[in-house]
Amino acid sequence: MKNNVFFVNDNLIENRFSSTDIHQVLFSEGVFNPQNHDFARHLPESRILVVLSGTINKLYGQIVREYFESRRGREAQKFLVVECGEKNKNLETVAEVCKAATEMNLKRKSVIVAIGGGVCTDICGFASAVYDRGVPHIKVPTTLVGFGDAGIGIKNGVNFCGRKNNIGSFSHPQLSVLDSTFLLTLDERQLRCGLAEVIKLATVYDLVLFRAVEANGDRLVKSRMQGYQEESVFILKRAVLGILELLNDNIYEVNSYARALDFGHTFSPSIEVSTNHQVLHGEAVAIDIAISSAISKKLGVLSEKDFFRLIGVIKNCGLDILHPAIDAGMLWRGLDSIIAHRNGELNLVIPAGIGACTFLRDPKELNKTLLMEALELLRGIDNA
Ligand SMILES: NC(=O)c1ccc[n+]([C@@H]2O[C@H](COP(=O)([O-])OP(=O)(O)OC[C@H]3O[C@@H](n4cnc5c(N)ncnc54)[C@H](O)[C@@H]3O)[C@@H](O)[C@H]2O)c1
Ligand SMILES: [Zn+2]
């Protein structure tokens, strides 16, 4: 056990912030299957507001409604469907959720349940933090990004004034329910994006997790990480545990701006913006991981062997290490806003082996020539 994060049993992790303030993460397959009672055991007696993203409503709306109504009767909950794209991730949609909560007279001990990707869980997490000055919420993430990040952390945010996640809260769900069967309908590209975040964590923190991803590569995508493949279950649980441990080190992000989980998140914003989001977040993270690792190799921090292992894992998971729109000038310009955000520090996370990392803290530790050389190294691999 590290930082009060531990497995209570095979399918339940607890993150104990205090003896009364606890976040539980439940792993259960086919959670809305009528024969599955796992989720119901954790549901409060009180009334609940169930919010589904538009996509989840289309794919799973009926089974979700039947699940709740058969257990709790029609009156015990209200269902709300919200369209969940980045452009709807705003205060208006938060207001929609709060309005539905008001109409059903949701009280402090009632719960908002969010079922959807990171956009949906972020909107609902924030709505639950502000409605009636805070009611509990439950997140049921339906994407791999949700499993390993948005659905299990304590941050919630919506876009405001053109800035991503500009308004939000630190408030953890009382429960996260992780059902890998949702991944069966997820687009392969979205799945790869989630894998990029798993590779990020494994590289800086967990050699065992890295080996598991390395051994399976694209099979994880093709199998949609289903339970019959023991490795997938292992990877999901190990990733959740690792993320919670690392987040707890600096839970309100005030101790330090040097965070291992920022690996892959220094160059990626410029890559997303300059490609007009043609490159998705997780894809940009994979490219950033490759660039940061090439810098580490150039500096002699990462060995050649580990560098090529890392590049191999990215490629085997079907992710790119470069994009034609990327050049050193564009990446260099993008660093200004990152440095401003990190309080004048660069804090570029670079791998120092597999399962370990170090930081280039001072902006002076990186120069444009080094960046160009790193890109050259990756181009050589890509063209080989
Ligand atoms: N709060 C946090 O700590 C945190 C962490 C990471 C990301 N985020 C936020 O999460 C968002 C990204 O999350 P995401 O990658 O889950 O994106 P998303 O919510 O946009 O979902 C991605 C796509 O997959 C679809 N989808 C979701 N589940 C599906 C399923 N089971 N089957 C088929 N289609 C499905 C969605 O409709 C959408 O088109 C961003 O807004 C980001 O800011 C928050
Ligand atoms: Zn990310």
PDB file of N, CA and C in Angstrom, residues 81-126:
ATOM      1  N   VAL A  81     -29.928  12.891 -20.760  1.00  0.00           N
ATOM      2  CA  VAL A  81     -28.949  12.645 -21.829  1.00  0.00           C
ATOM      3  C   VAL A  81     -28.346  13.988 -22.224  1.00  0.00           C
ATOM      4  N   VAL A  82     -27.030  14.069 -22.224  1.00  0.00           N
ATOM      5  CA  VAL A  82     -26.392  15.320 -22.664  1.00  0.00           C
ATOM      6  C   VAL A  82     -25.430  15.031 -23.809  1.00  0.00           C
ATOM      7  N   GLU A  83     -25.429  15.916 -24.787  1.00  0.00           N
ATOM      8  CA  GLU A  83     -24.478  15.746 -25.896  1.00  0.00           C
ATOM      9  C   GLU A  83     -23.096  16.116 -25.375  1.00  0.00           C
ATOM     10  N   CYS A  84     -22.140  15.242 -25.600  1.00  0.00           N
ATOM     11  CA  CYS A  84     -20.844  15.416 -24.946  1.00  0.00           C
ATOM     12  C   CYS A  84     -19.687  15.515 -25.929  1.00  0.00           C
ATOM     13  N   GLY A  85     -19.603  16.602 -26.652  1.00  0.00           N
ATOM     14  CA  GLY A  85     -18.383  16.873 -27.422  1.00  0.00           C
ATOM     15  C   GLY A  85     -17.615  17.960 -26.682  1.00  0.00           C
ATOM     16  N   GLU A  86     -16.379  18.232 -27.151  1.00  0.00           N
ATOM     17  CA  GLU A  86     -15.615  19.310 -26.486  1.00  0.00           C
ATOM     18  C   GLU A  86     -16.381  20.629 -26.538  1.00  0.00           C
ATOM     19  N   LYS A  87     -17.183  20.835 -27.614  1.00  0.00           N
ATOM     20  CA  LYS A  87     -17.859  22.134 -27.704  1.00  0.00           C
ATOM     21  C   LYS A  87     -19.053  22.232 -26.750  1.00  0.00           C
ATOM     22  N   ASN A  88     -19.539  21.093 -26.278  1.00  0.00           N
ATOM     23  CA  ASN A  88     -20.614  21.123 -25.267  1.00  0.00           C
ATOM     24  C   ASN A  88     -20.046  21.036 -23.846  1.00  0.00           C
ATOM     25  N   LYS A  89     -18.717  20.939 -23.767  1.00  0.00           N
ATOM     26  CA  LYS A  89     -18.119  20.808 -22.421  1.00  0.00           C
ATOM     27  C   LYS A  89     -17.993  22.210 -21.834  1.00  0.00           C
ATOM     28  N   ASN A  90     -19.137  22.753 -21.432  1.00  0.00           N
ATOM     29  CA  ASN A  90     -19.148  24.148 -20.993  1.00  0.00           C
ATOM     30  C   ASN A  90     -20.151  24.342 -19.848  1.00  0.00           C
ATOM     31  N   LEU A  91     -20.244  25.597 -19.411  1.00  0.00           N
ATOM     32  CA  LEU A  91     -21.105  25.879 -18.252  1.00  0.00           C
ATOM     33  C   LEU A  91     -22.586  25.667 -18.571  1.00  0.00           C
ATOM     34  N   GLU A  92     -22.964  25.844 -19.850  1.00  0.00           N
ATOM     35  CA  GLU A  92     -24.371  25.625 -20.219  1.00  0.00           C
ATOM     36  C   GLU A  92     -24.763  24.165 -19.946  1.00  0.00           C
ATOM     37  N   THR A  93     -23.880  23.268 -20.310  1.00  0.00           N
ATOM     38  CA  THR A  93     -24.208  21.851 -20.086  1.00  0.00           C
ATOM     39  C   THR A  93     -24.188  21.520 -18.590  1.00  0.00           C
ATOM     40  N   VAL A  94     -23.279  22.155 -17.865  1.00  0.00           N
ATOM     41  CA  VAL A  94     -23.272  21.976 -16.405  1.00  0.00           C
ATOM     42  C   VAL A  94     -24.619  22.446 -15.849  1.00  0.00           C
ATOM     43  N   ALA A  95     -25.103  23.586 -16.386  1.00  0.00           N
ATOM     44  CA  ALA A  95     -26.391  24.124 -15.930  1.00  0.00           C
ATOM     45  C   ALA A  95     -27.527  23.149 -16.238  1.00  0.00           C
ATOM     46  N   GLU A  96     -27.443  22.474 -17.399  1.00  0.00           N
ATOM     47  CA  GLU A  96     -28.470  21.470 -17.750  1.00  0.00           C
ATOM     48  C   GLU A  96     -28.537  20.370 -16.687  1.00  0.00           C
ATOM     49  N   VAL A  97     -27.359  19.929 -16.263  1.00  0.00           N
ATOM     50  CA  VAL A  97     -27.312  18.863 -15.246  1.00  0.00           C
ATOM     51  C   VAL A  97     -27.875  19.399 -13.921  1.00  0.00           C
ATOM     52  N   CYS A  98     -27.486  20.623 -13.556  1.00  0.00           N
ATOM     53  CA  CYS A  98     -27.970  21.210 -12.293  1.00  0.00           C
ATOM     54  C   CYS A  98     -29.484  21.423 -12.350  1.00  0.00           C
ATOM     55  N   LYS A  99     -29.980  21.783 -13.529  1.00  0.00           N
ATOM     56  CA  LYS A  99     -31.428  22.015 -13.684  1.00  0.00           C
ATOM     57  C   LYS A  99     -32.182  20.693 -13.452  1.00  0.00           C
ATOM     58  N   ALA A 100     -31.674  19.628 -14.056  1.00  0.00           N
ATOM     59  CA  ALA A 100     -32.318  18.316 -13.870  1.00  0.00           C
ATOM     60  C   ALA A 100     -32.270  17.913 -12.393  1.00  0.00           C
ATOM     61  N   ALA A 101     -31.159  18.213 -11.736  1.00  0.00           N
ATOM     62  CA  ALA A 101     -31.034  17.889 -10.304  1.00  0.00           C
ATOM     63  C   ALA A 101     -32.054  18.687  -9.492  1.00  0.00           C
ATOM     64  N   THR A 102     -32.232  19.960  -9.867  1.00  0.00           N
ATOM     65  CA  THR A 102     -33.190  20.821  -9.161  1.00  0.00           C
ATOM     66  C   THR A 102     -34.617  20.303  -9.361  1.00  0.00           C
ATOM     67  N   GLU A 103     -34.936  19.959 -10.624  1.00  0.00           N
ATOM     68  CA  GLU A 103     -36.299  19.506 -10.941  1.00  0.00           C
ATOM     69  C   GLU A 103     -36.675  18.242 -10.161  1.00  0.00           C
ATOM     70  N   MET A 104     -35.693  17.402  -9.883  1.00  0.00           N
ATOM     71  CA  MET A 104     -36.038  16.192  -9.125  1.00  0.00           C
ATOM     72  C   MET A 104     -35.767  16.374  -7.635  1.00  0.00           C
ATOM     73  N   ASN A 105     -35.391  17.630  -7.295  1.00  0.00           N
ATOM     74  CA  ASN A 105     -35.177  17.963  -5.893  1.00  0.00           C
ATOM     75  C   ASN A 105     -34.106  17.085  -5.246  1.00  0.00           C
ATOM     76  N   LEU A 106     -33.016  16.978  -5.943  1.00  0.00           N
ATOM     77  CA  LEU A 106     -31.900  16.153  -5.465  1.00  0.00           C
ATOM     78  C   LEU A 106     -31.322  16.765  -4.196  1.00  0.00           C
ATOM     79  N   LYS A 107     -31.100  15.920  -3.188  1.00  0.00           N
ATOM     80  CA  LYS A 107     -30.606  16.420  -1.902  1.00  0.00           C
ATOM     81  C   LYS A 107     -29.147  16.030  -1.692  1.00  0.00           C
ATOM     82  N   ARG A 108     -28.591  16.555  -0.613  1.00  0.00           N
ATOM     83  CA  ARG A 108     -27.164  16.343  -0.338  1.00  0.00           C
ATOM     84  C   ARG A 108     -26.698  14.889  -0.397  1.00  0.00           C
ATOM     85  N   LYS A 109     -27.535  13.989   0.092  1.00  0.00           N
ATOM     86  CA  LYS A 109     -27.088  12.598   0.127  1.00  0.00           C
ATOM     87  C   LYS A 109     -27.412  11.856  -1.170  1.00  0.00           C
ATOM     88  N   SER A 110     -28.071  12.582  -2.088  1.00  0.00           N
ATOM     89  CA  SER A 110     -28.353  11.971  -3.377  1.00  0.00           C
ATOM     90  C   SER A 110     -27.069  11.976  -4.203  1.00  0.00           C
ATOM     91  N   VAL A 111     -27.129  11.282  -5.322  1.00  0.00           N
ATOM     92  CA  VAL A 111     -25.899  11.099  -6.097  1.00  0.00           C
ATOM     93  C   VAL A 111     -26.146  11.389  -7.570  1.00  0.00           C
ATOM     94  N   ILE A 112     -25.160  12.006  -8.193  1.00  0.00           N
ATOM     95  CA  ILE A 112     -25.203  12.133  -9.655  1.00  0.00           C
ATOM     96  C   ILE A 112     -24.303  11.036 -10.230  1.00  0.00           C
ATOM     97  N   VAL A 113     -24.847  10.254 -11.131  1.00  0.00           N
ATOM     98  CA  VAL A 113     -24.075   9.169 -11.760  1.00  0.00           C
ATOM     99  C   VAL A 113     -23.797   9.574 -13.204  1.00  0.00           C
ATOM    100  N   ALA A 114     -22.531   9.621 -13.583  1.00  0.00           N
ATOM    101  CA  ALA A 114     -22.160   9.994 -14.957  1.00  0.00           C
ATOM    102  C   ALA A 114     -21.700   8.763 -15.708  1.00  0.00           C
ATOM    103  N   ILE A 115     -22.305   8.516 -16.865  1.00  0.00           N
ATOM    104  CA  ILE A 115     -21.902   7.348 -17.678  1.00  0.00           C
ATOM    105  C   ILE A 115     -21.483   7.853 -19.060  1.00  0.00           C
ATOM    106  N   GLY A 116     -20.199   7.828 -19.320  1.00  0.00           N
ATOM    107  CA  GLY A 116     -19.711   8.303 -20.614  1.00  0.00           C
ATOM    108  C   GLY A 116     -18.199   8.478 -20.613  1.00  0.00           C
ATOM    109  N   GLY A 117     -17.712   9.105 -21.662  1.00  0.00           N
ATOM    110  CA  GLY A 117     -16.270   9.372 -21.764  1.00  0.00           C
ATOM    111  C   GLY A 117     -15.855  10.520 -20.839  1.00  0.00           C
ATOM    112  N   GLY A 118     -14.614  10.956 -21.010  1.00  0.00           N
ATOM    113  CA  GLY A 118     -14.069  11.989 -20.133  1.00  0.00           C
ATOM    114  C   GLY A 118     -14.832  13.300 -20.173  1.00  0.00           C
ATOM    115  N   VAL A 119     -15.425  13.600 -21.326  1.00  0.00           N
ATOM    116  CA  VAL A 119     -16.189  14.848 -21.420  1.00  0.00           C
ATOM    117  C   VAL A 119     -17.390  14.780 -20.483  1.00  0.00           C
ATOM    118  N   CYS A 120     -18.098  13.678 -20.541  1.00  0.00           N
ATOM    119  CA  CYS A 120     -19.303  13.505 -19.716  1.00  0.00           C
ATOM    120  C   CYS A 120     -18.942  13.474 -18.221  1.00  0.00           C
ATOM    121  N   THR A 121     -17.902  12.717 -17.869  1.00  0.00           N
ATOM    122  CA  THR A 121     -17.575  12.597 -16.438  1.00  0.00           C
ATOM    123  C   THR A 121     -17.026  13.910 -15.889  1.00  0.00           C
ATOM    124  N   ASP A 122     -16.347  14.687 -16.733  1.00  0.00           N
ATOM    125  CA  ASP A 122     -15.865  16.010 -16.294  1.00  0.00           C
ATOM    126  C   ASP A 122     -17.035  16.961 -16.028  1.00  0.00           C
ATOM    127  N   ILE A 123     -17.997  16.988 -16.963  1.00  0.00           N
ATOM    128  CA  ILE A 123     -19.172  17.877 -16.818  1.00  0.00           C
ATOM    129  C   ILE A 123     -19.927  17.528 -15.524  1.00  0.00           C
ATOM    130  N   CYS A 124     -20.183  16.240 -15.347  1.00  0.00           N
ATOM    131  CA  CYS A 124     -20.988  15.821 -14.189  1.00  0.00           C
ATOM    132  C   CYS A 124     -20.216  15.976 -12.884  1.00  0.00           C
ATOM    133  N   GLY A 125     -18.928  15.699 -12.927  1.00  0.00           N
ATOM    134  CA  GLY A 125     -18.114  15.877 -11.712  1.00  0.00           C
ATOM    135  C   GLY A 125     -18.159  17.320 -11.250  1.00  0.00           C
ATOM    136  N   PHE A 126     -18.095  18.231 -12.204  1.00  0.00           N
ATOM    137  CA  PHE A 126     -18.139  19.651 -11.828  1.00  0.00           C
ATOM    138  C   PHE A 126     -19.541  20.046 -11.369  1.00  0.00           C
TER     139      PHE A 126
END
